Amino acid sequence: MQYQFELGMKVRDYECDLQGIVNNANYQHYIEHTRHEFLLSRGVSFAELHQRGIDAVVARLNMAFKTPLRSGDRFVSRLAMRKEGIKYIFQQDIFRLADQKPVIRATVEAVCLVQGRLGTCPELDALLLDAADASDNNGSVPAATPHPNA
Amino acid sequence: MQYQFELGMKVRDYECDLQGIVNNANYQHYIEHTRHEFLLSRGVSFAELHQRGIDAVVARLNMAFKTPLRSGDRFVSRLAMRKEGIKYIFQQDIFRLADQKPVIRATVEAVCLVQGRLGTCPELDALLLDAADASDNNGSVPAATPHPNA
Amino acid sequence: MQYQFELGMKVRDYECDLQGIVNNANYQHYIEHTRHEFLLSRGVSFAELHQRGIDAVVARLNMAFKTPLRSGDRFVSRLAMRKEGIKYIFQQDIFRLADQKPVIRATVEAVCLVQGRLGTCPELDALLLDAADASDNNGSVPAATPHPNA
Amino acid sequence: MQYQFELGMKVRDYECDLQGIVNNANYQHYIEHTRHEFLLSRGVSFAELHQRGIDAVVARLNMAFKTPLRSGDRFVSRLAMRKEGIKYIFQQDIFRLADQKPVIRATVEAVCLVQGRLGTCPELDALLLDAADASDNNGSVPAATPHPNA
């Protein structure tokens, strides 16, 4: 898999539920945050798009849960983006940092609403050119971020 | 204590953390939701106020944690409101339904921002008249809601 | 679709994000809570199962987002359950109460871990018999719950 | 104020609510995470303490909200700890990174439950010695962490 972006994070205890593992809904938070940081790393702010009436919204989510994260675990959230028709498709996989074990594998399909109607979003399309560049890039992650300790 | 409003709720498992009890931050969620339902029961929508540029914001919170709630617990969230200067002060207490044991006791001080500046909010002031009525009411809760099972 | 269980809920404002709609991750919370309430309605406690070393864990989630919920919206969360091999498969759909518009459609695949190993869970299997009964039942929902106002 | 620990974080969009600012309950998450990271930086794991039957629980919280954080804001969460009787008192203040404006000022009172009964926790007491050392230290923060970008 050719990823374009990755983000290091660490489990916060409040994200764990009574089973002692990260509650499933938090993986959706993790990958949403990863998408938004990916946009920001390319100069696109999700919040600013919203204020201009442009909303990227998720139309479909498919997520396989492989290994649960626990209190204190560090992990890397990786992302690749492509376009199919009007859909932006994000492959988003999370790996436990210690052993690179897959934690989740997710596919997210998003569409663009412009003033509430399905439309095109040049800001997101520009990221695709960037993706094409990345695929010439022999698998290196151009904007890999450091793995912060929190 | 003379309450003006109460709301029955039930712990949802995702609100419990690895200690097996409701994570403390969720009590802030519970009492925020109670305030907003109190407003709605008087015809005032927090979301609509925001769209009109009026934001009630919390300036100070004081919360004492008495008895932790656990998976499956039902509880009642009670509210009384008064005004001191420009501050709206909400006394918000939560009780476990089974035995009426106090769960938390909280005081919330809120102020009104109108187009981003400290101001007055007639919609909230109107609730105070209502509160004065309630205090003539011998302690009954005028708009008590049923305790739903979820 | 033949549902076995339904639960009425209402959006809480803290569940909405800066787009003014319910943040996607909260739909995972809603449907998790619905599964756990379904179990409870049949006398099975997710928290107690966990304490006995039995954990139902989600292996895969597929969710289509149809209509976003907003501040104040009431909704009904419906569930049907079946078994395929060792997997328990939950069809979980949420509808806006006002117009019965579909909000999300989700399929959740869960497996049972007994003392940490894949196993069978008689408590969950018992719910399937119940499901078979339901399917003789001409589509009525046997344990429909009231739609509380919060 | 003489702080012993600080943690850099960044607002995640899902933490913002329909007012476009970080929902108040998330500040409780931020400061809980800061306490747990403080413990970890001294070799004490909140999750492991729990598994050994030792639970640090919050008895009282007092929080003043000064400046709201918004999408994309970076912030520093600072902590000082002292003991009064059986209570561990954490002064926890958050500052916006860009201008060091105070975001919240909080005081958290915690007690130790050992097998469910009020008790002493040598692991936490050891952190106090550490605090005493810090106060000889002219205000520098001994274990300051870098400010990661997420």
XYZ file of C-alpha atoms in Angstrom:
600
model
C 0.000 0.000 0.000
C 1.247 3.407 -1.034
C 0.370 5.884 1.715
C 0.529 9.670 1.303
C 0.356 10.728 4.888
C 0.841 9.382 8.355
C 0.232 10.664 11.828
C 1.588 9.322 15.101
C -0.758 9.307 18.082
C -1.084 7.697 21.483
C -4.101 6.203 23.218
C -5.602 8.432 25.890
C -7.094 6.562 28.846
C -10.501 8.208 28.477
C -10.745 6.564 25.052
C -10.768 3.108 26.663
C -14.051 1.575 27.750
C -15.018 -0.947 30.395
C -13.425 -3.735 28.354
C -10.092 -1.955 28.944
C -9.572 -1.369 25.222
C -10.103 1.629 22.988
C -13.830 1.976 22.318
C -14.553 1.303 18.649
C -16.068 4.714 17.976
C -12.730 6.322 18.800
C -11.133 4.758 15.729
C -13.540 6.870 13.716
C -12.242 9.879 15.642
C -8.653 8.872 14.960
C -9.148 8.520 11.209
C -11.247 11.695 10.948
C -8.462 13.577 12.714
C -5.937 11.992 10.363
C -7.885 13.146 7.295
C -8.128 16.681 8.658
C -4.412 16.780 9.500
C -3.674 15.462 6.011
C -5.711 18.336 4.570
C -3.958 20.833 6.834
C -0.547 19.503 5.822
C -1.561 20.487 2.243
C -2.885 23.875 3.362
C -6.582 22.973 3.421
C -8.605 23.569 6.588
C -11.744 21.503 7.092
C -13.151 24.199 9.403
C -12.478 26.979 6.897
C -14.025 24.965 4.054
C -17.147 24.607 6.219
C -17.289 28.349 6.815
C -17.191 28.892 3.048
C -20.120 26.508 2.592
C -18.046 23.552 1.439
C -18.469 20.370 3.432
C -16.690 17.119 2.816
C -19.043 14.501 4.216
C -18.565 10.794 4.672
C -21.004 8.718 2.633
C -19.761 5.250 3.548
C -17.378 3.676 6.017
C -15.998 0.166 6.028
C -13.802 -0.761 8.958
C -12.165 -4.047 9.949
C -10.959 -4.302 13.538
C -7.773 -6.357 13.786
C -5.991 -5.756 17.099
C -7.387 -3.630 19.910
C -5.337 -0.755 21.242
C -4.920 -0.422 25.015
C -3.967 2.208 27.555
C -0.606 3.736 26.688
C -0.297 2.237 23.197
C 1.285 4.397 20.534
C 0.100 4.000 16.989
C 0.509 5.308 13.456
C -2.464 6.278 11.344
C -1.727 6.094 7.589
C -3.764 7.453 4.688
C -3.996 7.138 0.916
C -6.511 9.041 -1.185
C -7.959 8.501 -4.644
C -11.019 9.635 -6.598
C -13.695 7.486 -8.249
C -16.364 9.517 -10.019
C -17.429 12.166 -7.548
C -16.268 10.123 -4.561
C -13.042 10.726 -2.690
C -11.893 7.404 -1.316
C -9.546 7.270 1.624
C -7.767 4.090 2.566
C -6.979 4.545 6.245
C -5.036 1.998 8.217
C -3.793 2.159 11.787
C -0.807 0.219 13.038
C 0.415 -0.316 16.587
C 3.789 1.370 16.802
C 5.574 -1.241 18.911
C 5.198 -4.110 16.443
C 3.488 -2.561 13.380
C 0.567 -4.945 13.875
C -2.517 -3.762 11.980
C -5.100 -2.296 14.341
C -7.823 -1.322 11.895
C -8.174 -1.171 8.138
C -10.767 1.285 6.918
C -12.128 2.605 3.657
C -13.897 5.944 3.805
C -15.935 7.305 0.904
C -16.562 11.028 1.040
C -18.368 13.454 -1.197
C -18.348 17.207 -1.400
C -21.365 19.326 -0.595
C -21.182 22.887 -1.906
C -23.842 25.057 -0.290
C -25.618 21.825 0.567
C -25.559 20.267 -2.930
C -23.308 17.558 -4.325
C -20.471 19.317 -6.083
C -16.790 19.395 -6.790
C -14.202 20.757 -4.465
C -11.041 22.038 -6.192
C -9.231 22.047 -2.841
C -9.704 18.298 -2.504
C -8.992 17.625 -6.175
C -5.648 19.374 -5.768
C -4.699 16.761 -3.181
C -5.146 14.092 -5.822
C -2.454 15.576 -8.034
C -0.350 15.465 -4.984
C -1.282 11.793 -4.589
C -0.215 11.085 -8.155
C 3.119 12.639 -7.371
C 3.401 10.467 -4.328
C 2.883 7.306 -6.344
C 5.980 8.130 -8.382
C 7.764 8.339 -5.134
C 8.605 4.687 -4.451
C 6.479 4.360 -1.392
C 8.057 7.015 0.748
C 5.657 9.161 2.741
C 6.319 12.767 1.759
C 4.882 14.503 4.767
C 5.384 11.958 7.487
C 5.026 13.581 10.850
C 6.993 12.727 13.933
C 5.393 10.432 16.479
C 4.676 12.699 19.380
C 4.522 11.202 22.830
C 0.960 12.276 23.371
C -33.314 22.528 47.066
C -36.019 23.862 44.750
C -35.464 22.421 41.286
C -37.191 23.706 38.153
C -36.492 20.873 35.793
C -35.429 17.285 35.791
C -34.430 14.788 33.157
C -34.198 11.022 33.453
C -31.300 9.327 31.697
C -29.454 6.032 31.720
C -25.743 5.305 31.556
C -24.587 4.112 28.147
C -21.719 1.608 28.270
C -19.466 3.697 26.020
C -19.552 6.385 28.708
C -17.733 4.070 31.142
C -13.958 3.990 31.168
C -11.384 1.388 32.115
C -12.253 1.828 35.804
C -15.703 0.467 34.898
C -17.432 3.692 35.971
C -18.738 6.655 34.027
C -15.793 8.803 32.963
C -15.924 12.142 34.769
C -16.089 14.217 31.601
C -19.433 12.622 30.775
C -21.056 14.317 33.770
C -20.336 17.580 31.990
C -22.117 16.126 28.980
C -25.081 15.069 31.127
C -25.520 18.469 32.732
C -25.013 20.355 29.460
C -27.695 18.189 27.875
C -29.955 18.851 30.870
C -29.519 22.624 30.485
C -30.316 22.454 26.782
C -33.388 20.271 27.388
C -34.482 22.713 30.087
C -34.217 25.534 27.551
C -36.114 23.496 24.947
C -38.871 22.700 27.445
C -39.354 26.498 27.667
C -39.202 26.925 23.898
C -35.594 28.101 23.651
C -33.173 26.261 21.358
C -29.463 26.514 22.135
C -28.651 25.725 18.500
C -31.009 28.406 17.169
C -29.651 30.980 19.629
C -26.180 30.210 18.265
C -27.353 30.710 14.677
C -28.689 34.124 15.682
C -25.298 35.064 17.166
C -26.286 34.497 20.784
C -24.121 32.082 22.703
C -24.580 31.075 26.290
C -21.096 30.084 27.420
C -19.939 28.512 30.649
C -17.550 30.730 32.591
C -17.046 28.546 35.645
C -17.839 25.012 36.728
C -17.664 23.542 40.214
C -18.424 19.865 40.512
C -18.309 17.491 43.470
C -18.275 13.787 42.654
C -20.201 11.782 45.250
C -21.080 8.318 43.938
C -19.912 6.944 40.595
C -22.482 5.709 38.102
C -21.940 2.316 36.488
C -23.111 0.384 33.452
C -26.896 0.222 33.357
C -27.527 2.794 36.100
C -30.504 5.073 35.640
C -30.278 8.564 37.038
C -32.131 11.856 37.343
C -30.484 15.141 36.485
C -32.089 18.113 38.278
C -31.621 21.809 37.631
C -32.360 25.150 39.285
C -31.468 28.503 37.728
C -30.937 31.982 39.135
C -29.229 35.213 38.039
C -26.486 37.147 39.836
C -25.429 40.278 37.998
C -24.839 39.201 34.424
C -24.241 35.596 35.396
C -26.796 32.832 35.024
C -26.147 30.300 37.747
C -27.328 26.745 37.375
C -27.393 24.397 40.313
C -27.230 20.964 38.716
C -27.405 17.792 40.748
C -27.577 14.211 39.581
C -29.091 11.409 41.641
C -28.979 7.656 41.090
C -32.544 6.599 40.439
C -32.508 3.352 42.406
C -31.720 4.935 45.781
C -31.676 8.711 45.135
C -28.038 8.798 46.244
C -26.335 11.998 45.074
C -23.981 11.297 42.174
C -22.640 14.783 41.508
C -23.435 18.261 42.724
C -22.458 20.999 40.307
C -22.676 24.756 40.014
C -22.393 26.194 36.530
C -21.935 29.899 35.888
C -22.804 31.000 32.378
C -22.778 34.321 30.598
C -24.326 35.462 27.368
C -22.266 36.484 24.358
C -24.175 38.479 21.779
C -22.245 38.673 18.507
C -19.169 37.765 20.564
C -19.582 40.426 23.291
C -20.902 40.076 26.822
C -24.568 40.988 26.724
C -28.019 40.183 27.925
C -30.194 37.465 26.537
C -33.937 38.085 26.935
C -34.627 34.422 26.137
C -32.650 33.332 29.197
C -34.016 36.121 31.394
C -37.526 34.890 30.600
C -36.618 31.555 32.170
C -35.896 33.359 35.436
C -39.462 34.606 35.718
C -40.422 31.051 35.209
C -38.051 30.090 38.011
C -39.676 32.641 40.317
C -43.013 31.023 39.553
C -41.575 27.662 40.361
C -40.435 28.822 43.761
C -44.028 29.609 44.649
C -44.780 26.094 43.746
C -43.891 24.259 46.953
C -41.055 22.313 45.501
C -42.859 20.467 42.768
C -41.059 20.215 39.474
C -43.325 21.788 36.847
C -41.951 20.127 33.767
C -40.678 16.854 35.076
C -40.052 14.431 32.274
C -40.575 10.707 32.421
C -37.534 8.529 33.011
C -37.015 6.803 29.730
C -35.298 3.467 29.688
C -32.444 4.701 27.606
C -36.494 -5.714 6.926
C -37.603 -7.676 9.973
C -36.263 -5.940 13.067
C -36.183 -7.507 16.543
C -35.588 -4.466 18.637
C -35.784 -0.723 18.490
C -34.740 2.107 20.724
C -35.850 5.721 20.614
C -33.220 8.380 21.259
C -32.686 12.077 20.738
C -29.619 13.968 19.559
C -27.721 15.688 22.354
C -26.075 18.948 21.337
C -22.595 17.838 22.437
C -22.831 15.102 19.803
C -22.902 17.719 17.033
C -19.646 18.994 15.585
C -18.595 22.231 13.916
C -20.590 21.282 10.807
C -23.706 21.531 13.020
C -24.571 17.862 12.463
C -24.031 14.765 14.564
C -20.385 13.749 14.307
C -20.106 10.437 12.459
C -18.394 8.629 15.321
C -21.507 9.115 17.442
C -23.485 6.808 15.182
C -21.154 4.045 16.343
C -22.052 5.055 19.895
C -25.758 4.974 19.078
C -25.661 1.514 17.534
C -23.389 0.105 20.252
C -25.821 1.396 22.858
C -28.695 -0.154 20.887
C -26.976 -3.571 20.847
C -26.332 -3.403 24.575
C -29.929 -2.367 25.308
C -31.108 -5.193 23.063
C -29.037 -7.630 25.130
C -30.350 -6.130 28.376
C -33.952 -6.420 27.135
C -33.233 -10.172 26.865
C -31.567 -10.299 30.285
C -27.951 -10.240 29.070
C -25.568 -7.585 30.414
C -22.550 -6.694 28.294
C -20.731 -5.449 31.412
C -21.443 -8.650 33.352
C -20.351 -10.809 30.410
C -17.069 -8.888 30.427
C -16.586 -9.503 34.144
C -17.025 -13.237 33.515
C -14.332 -13.121 30.819
C -16.732 -13.144 27.872
C -16.338 -10.274 25.425
C -18.402 -9.676 22.344
C -16.112 -7.707 20.041
C -16.812 -6.064 16.737
C -14.762 -7.519 13.889
C -16.148 -5.482 11.030
C -18.378 -2.469 10.531
C -20.002 -1.247 7.352
C -21.956 1.974 7.592
C -23.731 4.070 4.967
C -24.587 7.631 5.949
C -27.877 8.747 4.411
C -29.266 11.821 6.166
C -27.429 13.700 8.905
C -29.113 14.202 12.267
C -29.125 17.698 13.757
C -29.639 19.347 17.128
C -32.947 18.290 18.658
C -33.701 15.474 16.185
C -35.388 12.386 17.574
C -34.588 9.075 15.984
C -35.259 5.360 16.191
C -32.454 2.834 16.152
C -33.568 -0.592 14.905
C -31.751 -3.918 15.064
C -31.928 -7.405 13.585
C -29.491 -10.191 14.466
C -28.445 -13.397 12.780
C -25.524 -15.836 12.948
C -23.195 -16.912 10.125
C -20.599 -19.436 11.240
C -19.089 -17.999 14.412
C -20.069 -14.452 13.511
C -23.043 -12.624 14.965
C -24.290 -10.191 12.362
C -26.335 -7.198 13.379
C -28.239 -5.162 10.834
C -28.603 -1.775 12.471
C -30.529 1.037 10.871
C -31.374 4.441 12.241
C -34.380 6.476 11.097
C -35.279 10.085 11.811
C -38.475 10.007 13.825
C -40.206 12.964 12.186
C -40.289 11.491 8.669
C -38.806 7.973 9.008
C -36.030 8.995 6.622
C -33.079 6.587 6.846
C -30.156 8.181 8.695
C -27.623 5.365 8.577
C -27.660 1.737 7.533
C -25.030 -0.391 9.213
C -23.909 -3.988 9.327
C -21.884 -5.031 12.349
C -20.067 -8.352 12.545
C -19.151 -9.442 16.056
C -17.406 -12.468 17.469
C -17.181 -13.824 20.975
C -13.934 -13.955 22.917
C -14.006 -16.294 25.903
C -11.044 -15.661 28.184
C -9.422 -13.962 25.218
C -9.949 -16.775 22.680
C -12.523 -17.080 19.897
C -15.388 -19.092 21.317
C -19.114 -19.519 21.534
C -21.341 -17.543 23.803
C -24.556 -19.369 24.797
C -26.018 -16.058 26.034
C -25.786 -14.600 22.526
C -26.909 -17.818 20.821
C -30.067 -17.711 22.948
C -30.921 -14.375 21.371
C -30.954 -16.067 17.963
C -33.753 -18.424 18.942
C -35.550 -15.317 19.995
C -34.820 -13.876 16.566
C -36.275 -16.948 14.873
C -39.442 -16.470 16.904
C -39.563 -12.885 15.836
C -39.419 -13.802 12.170
C -42.651 -15.778 12.592
C -44.089 -12.625 13.924
C -45.101 -10.768 10.772
C -42.740 -7.929 11.234
C -43.904 -6.615 14.545
C -41.154 -5.603 16.939
C -41.661 -7.649 20.110
C -39.839 -5.454 22.564
C -40.246 -2.028 21.079
C -39.374 0.615 23.609
C -41.074 3.959 23.978
C -39.402 6.968 22.416
C -38.287 9.000 25.375
C -37.869 12.704 24.953
C -34.193 12.590 25.823
C 2.844 29.274 39.392
C 5.421 26.521 39.659
C 4.449 23.713 37.326
C 5.962 20.212 37.414
C 4.806 18.919 34.081
C 3.494 20.111 30.783
C 2.060 18.462 27.716
C 1.595 19.947 24.268
C -1.573 19.030 22.392
C -3.646 20.239 19.487
C -7.390 20.569 19.105
C -8.969 17.821 17.051
C -11.975 18.916 14.994
C -14.288 16.295 16.502
C -13.746 17.993 19.869
C -15.459 21.145 18.613
C -19.213 21.467 18.932
C -21.860 23.376 17.007
C -20.599 26.655 18.490
C -17.352 25.996 16.580
C -15.314 25.860 19.782
C -13.989 22.999 21.856
C -16.875 21.530 23.847
C -16.326 22.157 27.546
C -16.310 18.495 28.533
C -13.202 17.991 26.416
C -11.161 20.169 28.760
C -11.821 17.529 31.385
C -10.455 14.980 28.932
C -7.404 17.134 28.275
C -6.546 17.546 31.948
C -7.249 13.894 32.775
C -4.893 12.886 29.972
C -2.315 15.346 31.300
C -2.492 13.818 34.800
C -2.084 10.321 33.410
C 0.854 11.369 31.216
C 2.386 13.072 34.265
C 2.078 9.803 36.184
C 3.544 7.848 33.256
C 6.479 10.276 32.998
C 7.250 9.243 36.614
C 6.780 5.550 35.873
C 3.246 5.217 37.268
C 0.485 3.784 35.069
C -3.092 4.701 35.917
C -4.331 1.554 34.135
C -1.918 -0.711 36.023
C -2.830 0.903 39.360
C -6.465 0.085 38.553
C -5.628 -3.530 37.805
C -3.942 -3.774 41.223
C -7.094 -2.413 42.882
C -5.789 1.118 43.373
C -7.938 3.866 41.894
C -7.208 7.547 41.988
C -10.629 9.169 41.735
C -11.560 12.808 41.364
C -13.579 14.116 44.312
C -13.940 17.717 43.224
C -13.302 19.820 40.138
C -13.242 23.570 39.839
C -12.718 24.977 36.366
C -12.706 28.530 35.046
C -13.091 28.928 31.285
C -11.065 31.879 29.995
C -10.565 31.675 26.233
C -12.151 29.026 24.025
C -9.948 26.872 21.825
C -10.882 26.454 18.166
C -10.159 24.121 15.300
C -6.436 23.792 14.740
C -5.339 25.539 17.942
C -2.262 24.182 19.674
C -2.118 24.386 23.436
C -0.006 23.511 26.446
C -1.502 21.775 29.455
C 0.487 22.435 32.659
C 0.232 20.696 36.023
C 1.366 21.159 39.613
C 0.563 18.693 42.398
C 0.426 18.954 46.179
C -1.134 17.021 49.053
C -3.527 18.311 51.712
C -4.528 15.656 54.236
C -5.546 12.647 52.179
C -6.306 14.743 49.113
C -4.016 15.106 46.128
C -4.574 18.529 44.632
C -3.696 19.203 41.034
C -3.512 22.725 39.703
C -4.074 22.310 35.973
C -3.930 25.214 33.593
C -4.139 25.224 29.816
C -2.620 27.946 27.649
C -3.055 28.609 23.948
C 0.324 28.063 22.377
C 0.250 30.963 19.928
C -0.071 33.729 22.540
C 0.095 31.913 25.908
C -3.397 33.196 26.709
C -4.989 31.220 29.544
C -7.655 28.856 28.220
C -8.800 27.220 31.440
C -7.635 27.211 35.044
C -8.656 24.130 36.984
C -8.187 22.658 40.423
C -8.724 18.929 40.748
C -8.964 17.182 44.100
C -8.376 13.451 43.978
C -8.324 10.723 46.572
C -7.025 7.195 46.508
C -9.287 4.180 46.760
C -7.476 0.962 47.660
C -9.704 -2.055 47.034
C -12.613 0.385 47.107
C -11.752 2.083 50.433
C -10.133 5.463 51.041
C -6.445 4.820 51.493
C -2.931 5.979 50.772
C -1.140 5.373 47.544
C 2.664 5.281 47.904
C 2.996 5.618 44.112
C 1.264 9.004 44.212
C 3.033 10.110 47.391
C 6.353 9.509 45.626
C 5.370 12.102 43.039
C 5.116 14.683 45.827
C 8.776 14.305 46.741
C 9.418 14.866 43.120
C 7.277 18.000 43.326
C 9.306 19.256 46.271
C 12.447 18.821 44.185
C 10.840 20.747 41.400
C 10.059 23.686 43.648
C 13.806 24.056 44.328
C 14.203 24.290 40.642
C 13.458 27.951 39.964
C 10.368 27.359 37.952
C 11.785 25.237 35.210
C 9.661 22.288 34.163
C 11.815 19.175 34.601
C 10.049 16.874 32.202
C 8.663 19.267 29.657
C 7.581 17.419 26.565
C 7.837 18.666 23.021
C 4.722 20.117 21.435
C 3.757 17.605 18.809
C 1.726 18.752 15.889
C -1.161 16.497 16.720
